[in-house]
Every structure is written in C-alpha cells, then in structure tokens.
C-alpha cells in the first residue's frame, strides 16, 4: 500500500518572496541529487488552507519509506543549511500521511 506524505508549512505573508526563493533552492537541490525524494510543490489558491501556505508532497511505497525520508532530510547537511534560513520564516508546520487507495 503506497502512502503520500504531505508537509504543510504556513509562513508569514510579508516573507513570501524570501520563503519561495529558498524553496526554489530546495527544488534545485532535489533535482540535482538523485538520492532525494522527488516531491510536488503546491500553494493554495482557494480552499481551507490560507494562501500563505506551502505544501510539499511525495508518494512512497509504504509508511516506513516516508519516515525514512524525514530522517534523511534531517541528516542531510545541504538540507539543514537551507532549512536554517527558511525555518525562521515558518509560522506553523505539520506532516500528514495518506493511504493511497488507487495504485
């Protein structure tokens, strides 16, 4: 059973340009490194979440692989260096896991 992990970060609206610039650097890192999970980045236009929300989601073969990806991020020096700059811009973060019903 595959699982989608969704990382949802809410940032302060005045910091959107800086936040998104750093997110572009995360995307470049992800493209450059074959060992990185390849996620999809989204920002709400309308819906329950406010527009100053950023969503990264990725599908994994199982829940353990999703947890392993979180451990990988926290143990990667390049990721940690970028997050040290982006972290102070984040107001709230949560991680959600979804069971994919279709393969």
mmCIF file of N, CA and C in Angstrom:
data_model
loop_
_atom_site.group_PDB
_atom_site.id
_atom_site.type_symbol
_atom_site.label_atom_id
_atom_site.label_comp_id
_atom_site.label_asym_id
_atom_site.label_seq_id
_atom_site.Cartn_x
_atom_site.Cartn_y
_atom_site.Cartn_z
ATOM 1 N N UNK A 1 0.839 -1.175 0.000
ATOM 2 C CA UNK A 1 0.000 0.000 0.000
ATOM 3 C C UNK A 1 0.888 1.245 0.000
ATOM 4 N N UNK A 2 0.757 2.063 -1.028
ATOM 5 C CA UNK A 2 1.570 3.276 -1.076
ATOM 6 C C UNK A 2 0.975 4.357 -0.169
ATOM 7 N N UNK A 3 1.846 5.294 0.192
ATOM 8 C CA UNK A 3 1.493 6.364 1.130
ATOM 9 C C UNK A 3 1.958 7.694 0.544
ATOM 10 N N UNK A 4 1.130 8.714 0.690
ATOM 11 C CA UNK A 4 1.544 10.071 0.335
ATOM 12 C C UNK A 4 1.831 10.820 1.624
ATOM 13 N N UNK A 5 3.024 11.399 1.683
ATOM 14 C CA UNK A 5 3.371 12.255 2.817
ATOM 15 C C UNK A 5 3.243 13.694 2.340
ATOM 16 N N UNK A 6 2.618 14.489 3.157
ATOM 17 C CA UNK A 6 2.410 15.899 2.849
ATOM 18 C C UNK A 6 2.987 16.740 3.990
ATOM 19 N N UNK A 7 3.931 17.620 3.656
ATOM 20 C CA UNK A 7 4.493 18.564 4.618
ATOM 21 C C UNK A 7 3.860 19.919 4.327
ATOM 22 N N UNK A 8 3.173 20.461 5.316
ATOM 23 C CA UNK A 8 2.418 21.700 5.159
ATOM 24 C C UNK A 8 3.051 22.763 6.045
ATOM 25 N N UNK A 9 3.503 23.836 5.417
ATOM 26 C CA UNK A 9 4.171 24.909 6.143
ATOM 27 C C UNK A 9 3.417 26.219 5.901
ATOM 28 N N UNK A 10 3.109 26.891 6.981
ATOM 29 C CA UNK A 10 2.490 28.208 6.863
ATOM 30 C C UNK A 10 3.550 29.248 7.213
ATOM 31 N N UNK A 11 3.671 30.254 6.371
ATOM 32 C CA UNK A 11 4.677 31.298 6.565
ATOM 33 C C UNK A 11 3.985 32.651 6.709
ATOM 34 N N UNK A 12 4.703 33.627 7.230
ATOM 35 C CA UNK A 12 4.155 34.970 7.339
ATOM 36 C C UNK A 12 4.120 35.601 5.952
ATOM 37 N N UNK A 13 2.989 36.135 5.564
ATOM 38 C CA UNK A 13 2.800 36.690 4.217
ATOM 39 C C UNK A 13 3.873 37.688 3.798
ATOM 40 N N UNK A 14 4.319 38.596 4.671
ATOM 41 C CA UNK A 14 5.358 39.543 4.236
ATOM 42 C C UNK A 14 6.678 38.863 3.843
ATOM 43 N N UNK A 15 6.873 37.623 4.258
ATOM 44 C CA UNK A 15 8.100 36.899 3.948
ATOM 45 C C UNK A 15 7.957 35.950 2.760
ATOM 46 N N UNK A 16 6.868 36.085 2.008
ATOM 47 C CA UNK A 16 6.604 35.115 0.933
ATOM 48 C C UNK A 16 7.723 35.065 -0.101
ATOM 49 N N UNK A 17 8.221 36.195 -0.557
ATOM 50 C CA UNK A 17 9.259 36.193 -1.595
ATOM 51 C C UNK A 17 10.512 35.480 -1.101
ATOM 52 N N UNK A 18 10.933 35.762 0.116
ATOM 53 C CA UNK A 18 12.121 35.123 0.670
ATOM 54 C C UNK A 18 11.892 33.625 0.875
ATOM 55 N N UNK A 19 10.709 33.266 1.396
ATOM 56 C CA UNK A 19 10.370 31.862 1.619
ATOM 57 C C UNK A 19 10.407 31.096 0.299
ATOM 58 N N UNK A 20 9.751 31.645 -0.729
ATOM 59 C CA UNK A 20 9.673 30.960 -2.019
ATOM 60 C C UNK A 20 11.036 30.911 -2.716
ATOM 61 N N UNK A 21 11.861 31.927 -2.530
ATOM 62 C CA UNK A 21 13.216 31.887 -3.083
ATOM 63 C C UNK A 21 13.990 30.707 -2.484
ATOM 64 N N UNK A 22 13.893 30.551 -1.174
ATOM 65 C CA UNK A 22 14.558 29.418 -0.520
ATOM 66 C C UNK A 22 13.950 28.095 -0.969
ATOM 67 N N UNK A 23 12.645 28.078 -1.168
ATOM 68 C CA UNK A 23 12.004 26.847 -1.631
ATOM 69 C C UNK A 23 12.491 26.476 -3.023
ATOM 70 N N UNK A 24 12.758 27.484 -3.845
ATOM 71 C CA UNK A 24 13.348 27.220 -5.153
ATOM 72 C C UNK A 24 14.707 26.560 -5.035
ATOM 73 N N UNK A 25 15.453 26.916 -4.009
ATOM 74 C CA UNK A 25 16.758 26.294 -3.774
ATOM 75 C C UNK A 25 16.591 24.850 -3.306
ATOM 76 N N UNK A 26 15.547 24.589 -2.508
ATOM 77 C CA UNK A 26 15.245 23.202 -2.132
ATOM 78 C C UNK A 26 14.900 22.392 -3.386
ATOM 79 N N UNK A 27 14.098 22.971 -4.283
ATOM 80 C CA UNK A 27 13.705 22.269 -5.513
ATOM 81 C C UNK A 27 14.928 21.964 -6.372
ATOM 82 N N UNK A 28 15.850 22.917 -6.464
ATOM 83 C CA UNK A 28 17.073 22.707 -7.245
ATOM 84 C C UNK A 28 17.920 21.593 -6.626
ATOM 85 N N UNK A 29 18.000 21.584 -5.312
ATOM 86 C CA UNK A 29 18.724 20.536 -4.592
ATOM 87 C C UNK A 29 18.100 19.171 -4.895
ATOM 88 N N UNK A 30 16.795 19.118 -4.858
ATOM 89 C CA UNK A 30 16.065 17.877 -5.121
ATOM 90 C C UNK A 30 16.330 17.378 -6.544
ATOM 91 N N UNK A 31 16.336 18.290 -7.513
ATOM 92 C CA UNK A 31 16.585 17.901 -8.905
ATOM 93 C C UNK A 31 18.031 17.443 -9.112
ATOM 94 N N UNK A 32 18.962 18.092 -8.427
ATOM 95 C CA UNK A 32 20.380 17.818 -8.605
ATOM 96 C C UNK A 32 20.821 16.492 -7.983
ATOM 97 N N UNK A 33 20.176 16.122 -6.887
ATOM 98 C CA UNK A 33 20.616 14.949 -6.123
ATOM 99 C C UNK A 33 19.708 13.747 -6.399
ATOM 100 N N UNK A 34 20.258 12.676 -6.951
ATOM 101 C CA UNK A 34 19.438 11.501 -7.231
ATOM 102 C C UNK A 34 18.940 10.782 -5.979
ATOM 103 N N UNK A 35 19.558 11.043 -4.819
ATOM 104 C CA UNK A 35 19.142 10.374 -3.585
ATOM 105 C C UNK A 35 17.961 11.063 -2.908
ATOM 106 N N UNK A 36 17.520 12.201 -3.430
ATOM 107 C CA UNK A 36 16.413 12.939 -2.817
ATOM 108 C C UNK A 36 15.068 12.443 -3.310
ATOM 109 N N UNK A 37 14.066 12.356 -2.428
ATOM 110 C CA UNK A 37 12.704 12.071 -2.885
ATOM 111 C C UNK A 37 12.241 13.213 -3.795
ATOM 112 N N UNK A 38 11.532 12.869 -4.845
ATOM 113 C CA UNK A 38 11.053 13.860 -5.809
ATOM 114 C C UNK A 38 9.606 14.202 -5.478
ATOM 115 N N UNK A 39 9.419 15.356 -4.849
ATOM 116 C CA UNK A 39 8.094 15.764 -4.418
ATOM 117 C C UNK A 39 7.432 16.736 -5.372
ATOM 118 N N UNK A 40 6.211 17.063 -5.042
ATOM 119 C CA UNK A 40 5.416 18.038 -5.783
ATOM 120 C C UNK A 40 5.164 19.213 -4.844
ATOM 121 N N UNK A 41 5.362 20.408 -5.349
ATOM 122 C CA UNK A 41 5.183 21.620 -4.548
ATOM 123 C C UNK A 41 3.893 22.317 -4.960
ATOM 124 N N UNK A 42 3.149 22.776 -3.957
ATOM 125 C CA UNK A 42 1.864 23.432 -4.223
ATOM 126 C C UNK A 42 1.658 24.593 -3.253
ATOM 127 N N UNK A 43 0.843 25.544 -3.709
ATOM 128 C CA UNK A 43 0.409 26.649 -2.849
ATOM 129 C C UNK A 43 -1.075 26.849 -3.104
ATOM 130 N N UNK A 44 -1.879 26.920 -2.051
ATOM 131 C CA UNK A 44 -3.324 27.073 -2.234
ATOM 132 C C UNK A 44 -3.684 28.374 -2.949
ATOM 133 N N UNK A 45 -4.693 28.270 -3.794
ATOM 134 C CA UNK A 45 -5.304 29.449 -4.418
ATOM 135 C C UNK A 45 -6.603 29.761 -3.688
ATOM 136 N N UNK A 46 -7.364 28.712 -3.406
ATOM 137 C CA UNK A 46 -8.568 28.844 -2.599
ATOM 138 C C UNK A 46 -8.799 27.512 -1.904
ATOM 139 N N UNK A 47 -9.540 27.538 -0.832
ATOM 140 C CA UNK A 47 -9.808 26.321 -0.075
ATOM 141 C C UNK A 47 -9.660 26.571 1.410
ATOM 142 N N UNK A 48 -9.510 25.492 2.145
ATOM 143 C CA UNK A 48 -9.430 25.581 3.605
ATOM 144 C C UNK A 48 -8.133 26.245 4.072
ATOM 145 N N UNK A 49 -7.032 25.955 3.399
ATOM 146 C CA UNK A 49 -5.737 26.496 3.822
ATOM 147 C C UNK A 49 -5.551 27.909 3.273
ATOM 148 N N UNK A 50 -4.934 28.781 4.065
ATOM 149 C CA UNK A 50 -4.699 30.144 3.586
ATOM 150 C C UNK A 50 -3.637 30.168 2.477
ATOM 151 N N UNK A 51 -3.614 31.236 1.715
ATOM 152 C CA UNK A 51 -2.697 31.368 0.579
ATOM 153 C C UNK A 51 -1.234 31.443 1.007
ATOM 154 N N UNK A 52 -0.981 31.782 2.261
ATOM 155 C CA UNK A 52 0.398 31.831 2.748
ATOM 156 C C UNK A 52 0.811 30.464 3.315
ATOM 157 N N UNK A 53 0.429 29.420 2.584
ATOM 158 C CA UNK A 53 0.753 28.044 2.941
ATOM 159 C C UNK A 53 1.516 27.417 1.789
ATOM 160 N N UNK A 54 2.492 26.623 2.127
ATOM 161 C CA UNK A 54 3.267 25.880 1.138
ATOM 162 C C UNK A 54 3.110 24.398 1.438
ATOM 163 N N UNK A 55 2.924 23.600 0.403
ATOM 164 C CA UNK A 55 2.735 22.159 0.571
ATOM 165 C C UNK A 55 3.754 21.424 -0.301
ATOM 166 N N UNK A 56 4.474 20.503 0.310
ATOM 167 C CA UNK A 56 5.334 19.582 -0.427
ATOM 168 C C UNK A 56 4.766 18.201 -0.177
ATOM 169 N N UNK A 57 4.526 17.441 -1.250
ATOM 170 C CA UNK A 57 4.032 16.085 -1.051
ATOM 171 C C UNK A 57 4.755 15.133 -1.982
ATOM 172 N N UNK A 58 4.836 13.897 -1.523
ATOM 173 C CA UNK A 58 5.550 12.867 -2.276
ATOM 174 C C UNK A 58 4.921 11.521 -1.960
ATOM 175 N N UNK A 59 4.883 10.662 -2.960
ATOM 176 C CA UNK A 59 4.359 9.320 -2.768
ATOM 177 C C UNK A 59 5.508 8.362 -2.460
ATOM 178 N N UNK A 60 5.258 7.485 -1.506
ATOM 179 C CA UNK A 60 6.239 6.490 -1.076
ATOM 180 C C UNK A 60 5.597 5.109 -1.141
ATOM 181 N N UNK A 61 6.410 4.053 -1.263
ATOM 182 C CA UNK A 61 5.834 2.713 -1.350
ATOM 183 C C UNK A 61 5.128 2.269 -0.073
ATOM 184 N N UNK A 62 5.560 2.835 1.078
ATOM 185 C CA UNK A 62 4.950 2.459 2.356
ATOM 186 C C UNK A 62 5.265 3.542 3.392
ATOM 187 N N UNK A 63 4.654 3.429 4.563
ATOM 188 C CA UNK A 63 4.815 4.450 5.615
ATOM 189 C C UNK A 63 6.258 4.514 6.114
ATOM 190 N N UNK A 64 6.935 3.379 6.199
ATOM 191 C CA UNK A 64 8.316 3.391 6.682
ATOM 192 C C UNK A 64 9.223 4.170 5.741
ATOM 193 N N UNK A 65 8.996 4.041 4.451
ATOM 194 C CA UNK A 65 9.791 4.809 3.479
ATOM 195 C C UNK A 65 9.564 6.307 3.650
ATOM 196 N N UNK A 66 8.348 6.702 3.991
ATOM 197 C CA UNK A 66 8.056 8.116 4.243
ATOM 198 C C UNK A 66 8.800 8.596 5.492
ATOM 199 N N UNK A 67 8.760 7.801 6.547
ATOM 200 C CA UNK A 67 9.502 8.148 7.765
ATOM 201 C C UNK A 67 11.007 8.214 7.488
ATOM 202 N N UNK A 68 11.498 7.285 6.674
ATOM 203 C CA UNK A 68 12.918 7.288 6.323
ATOM 204 C C UNK A 68 13.297 8.570 5.587
ATOM 205 N N UNK A 69 12.404 9.078 4.746
ATOM 206 C CA UNK A 69 12.670 10.333 4.029
ATOM 207 C C UNK A 69 12.807 11.494 5.008
ATOM 208 N N UNK A 70 11.951 11.532 6.031
ATOM 209 C CA UNK A 70 12.062 12.589 7.045
ATOM 210 C C UNK A 70 13.409 12.505 7.756
ATOM 211 N N UNK A 71 13.820 11.291 8.103
ATOM 212 C CA UNK A 71 15.133 11.113 8.735
ATOM 213 C C UNK A 71 16.256 11.551 7.799
ATOM 214 N N UNK A 72 16.103 11.237 6.532
ATOM 215 C CA UNK A 72 17.102 11.622 5.539
ATOM 216 C C UNK A 72 17.239 13.145 5.483
ATOM 217 N N UNK A 73 16.114 13.846 5.416
ATOM 218 C CA UNK A 73 16.156 15.314 5.364
ATOM 219 C C UNK A 73 16.909 15.873 6.561
ATOM 220 N N UNK A 74 16.582 15.365 7.747
ATOM 221 C CA UNK A 74 17.194 15.890 8.970
ATOM 222 C C UNK A 74 18.675 15.550 9.084
ATOM 223 N N UNK A 75 19.115 14.544 8.365
ATOM 224 C CA UNK A 75 20.510 14.158 8.440
ATOM 225 C C UNK A 75 21.368 14.679 7.294
ATOM 226 N N UNK A 76 20.747 15.405 6.363
ATOM 227 C CA UNK A 76 21.469 15.882 5.185
ATOM 228 C C UNK A 76 21.969 17.314 5.409
ATOM 229 N N UNK A 77 23.271 17.520 5.280
ATOM 230 C CA UNK A 77 23.868 18.830 5.563
ATOM 231 C C UNK A 77 23.339 19.938 4.652
ATOM 232 N N UNK A 78 23.157 19.645 3.355
ATOM 233 C CA UNK A 78 22.653 20.666 2.433
ATOM 234 C C UNK A 78 21.223 21.068 2.786
ATOM 235 N N UNK A 79 20.408 20.086 3.111
ATOM 236 C CA UNK A 79 19.026 20.370 3.511
ATOM 237 C C UNK A 79 19.003 21.195 4.789
ATOM 238 N N UNK A 80 19.806 20.807 5.749
ATOM 239 C CA UNK A 80 19.829 21.513 7.036
ATOM 240 C C UNK A 80 20.305 22.952 6.885
ATOM 241 N N UNK A 81 21.260 23.203 5.992
ATOM 242 C CA UNK A 81 21.753 24.574 5.774
ATOM 243 C C UNK A 81 20.654 25.455 5.193
ATOM 244 N N UNK A 82 19.889 24.922 4.244
ATOM 245 C CA UNK A 82 18.774 25.697 3.688
ATOM 246 C C UNK A 82 17.663 25.885 4.722
ATOM 247 N N UNK A 83 17.375 24.825 5.465
ATOM 248 C CA UNK A 83 16.299 24.928 6.449
ATOM 249 C C UNK A 83 16.658 25.903 7.578
ATOM 250 N N UNK A 84 17.928 26.050 7.876
ATOM 251 C CA UNK A 84 18.342 27.017 8.900
ATOM 252 C C UNK A 84 17.950 28.433 8.488
ATOM 253 N N UNK A 85 17.902 28.699 7.185
ATOM 254 C CA UNK A 85 17.488 30.012 6.686
ATOM 255 C C UNK A 85 15.967 30.111 6.569
ATOM 256 N N UNK A 86 15.329 29.018 6.160
ATOM 257 C CA UNK A 86 13.887 29.049 5.925
ATOM 258 C C UNK A 86 13.079 28.855 7.202
ATOM 259 N N UNK A 87 13.602 28.086 8.136
ATOM 260 C CA UNK A 87 12.880 27.767 9.370
ATOM 261 C C UNK A 87 12.330 28.977 10.109
ATOM 262 N N UNK A 88 13.115 30.051 10.278
ATOM 263 C CA UNK A 88 12.588 31.220 10.996
ATOM 264 C C UNK A 88 11.414 31.907 10.294
ATOM 265 N N UNK A 89 11.211 31.609 9.010
ATOM 266 C CA UNK A 89 10.107 32.219 8.260
ATOM 267 C C UNK A 89 8.810 31.427 8.408
ATOM 268 N N UNK A 90 8.904 30.234 8.984
ATOM 269 C CA UNK A 90 7.749 29.349 9.096
ATOM 270 C C UNK A 90 7.014 29.618 10.404
ATOM 271 N N UNK A 91 5.722 29.844 10.284
ATOM 272 C CA UNK A 91 4.870 30.094 11.445
ATOM 273 C C UNK A 91 4.337 28.782 12.025
ATOM 274 N N UNK A 92 4.026 27.836 11.158
ATOM 275 C CA UNK A 92 3.439 26.571 11.601
ATOM 276 C C UNK A 92 3.801 25.491 10.591
ATOM 277 N N UNK A 93 3.970 24.274 11.060
ATOM 278 C CA UNK A 93 4.260 23.147 10.173
ATOM 279 C C UNK A 93 3.550 21.913 10.692
ATOM 280 N N UNK A 94 3.086 21.100 9.769
ATOM 281 C CA UNK A 94 2.540 19.805 10.159
ATOM 282 C C UNK A 94 2.830 18.818 9.038
ATOM 283 N N UNK A 95 2.870 17.567 9.412
ATOM 284 C CA UNK A 95 3.142 16.496 8.463
ATOM 285 C C UNK A 95 1.963 15.542 8.507
ATOM 286 N N UNK A 96 1.447 15.229 7.324
ATOM 287 C CA UNK A 96 0.294 14.341 7.208
ATOM 288 C C UNK A 96 0.668 13.153 6.329
ATOM 289 N N UNK A 97 0.035 12.031 6.608
ATOM 290 C CA UNK A 97 0.246 10.817 5.828
ATOM 291 C C UNK A 97 -1.111 10.330 5.325
ATOM 292 N N UNK A 98 -1.153 9.939 4.059
ATOM 293 C CA UNK A 98 -2.384 9.465 3.441
ATOM 294 C C UNK A 98 -2.153 8.098 2.817
ATOM 295 N N UNK A 99 -3.062 7.188 3.066
ATOM 296 C CA UNK A 99 -3.033 5.892 2.401
ATOM 297 C C UNK A 99 -3.612 6.097 1.014
ATOM 298 N N UNK A 100 -2.880 5.697 -0.028
ATOM 299 C CA UNK A 100 -3.364 5.825 -1.396
ATOM 300 C C UNK A 100 -4.244 4.627 -1.715
ATOM 301 N N UNK A 101 -5.451 4.901 -2.112
ATOM 302 C CA UNK A 101 -6.421 3.841 -2.339
ATOM 303 C C UNK A 101 -6.338 3.267 -3.745
ATOM 304 N N UNK A 102 -5.735 3.991 -4.662
ATOM 305 C CA UNK A 102 -5.550 3.510 -6.026
ATOM 306 C C UNK A 102 -4.058 3.427 -6.312
ATOM 307 N N UNK A 103 -3.683 2.433 -7.078
ATOM 308 C CA UNK A 103 -2.257 2.319 -7.404
ATOM 309 C C UNK A 103 -1.969 2.757 -8.818
#
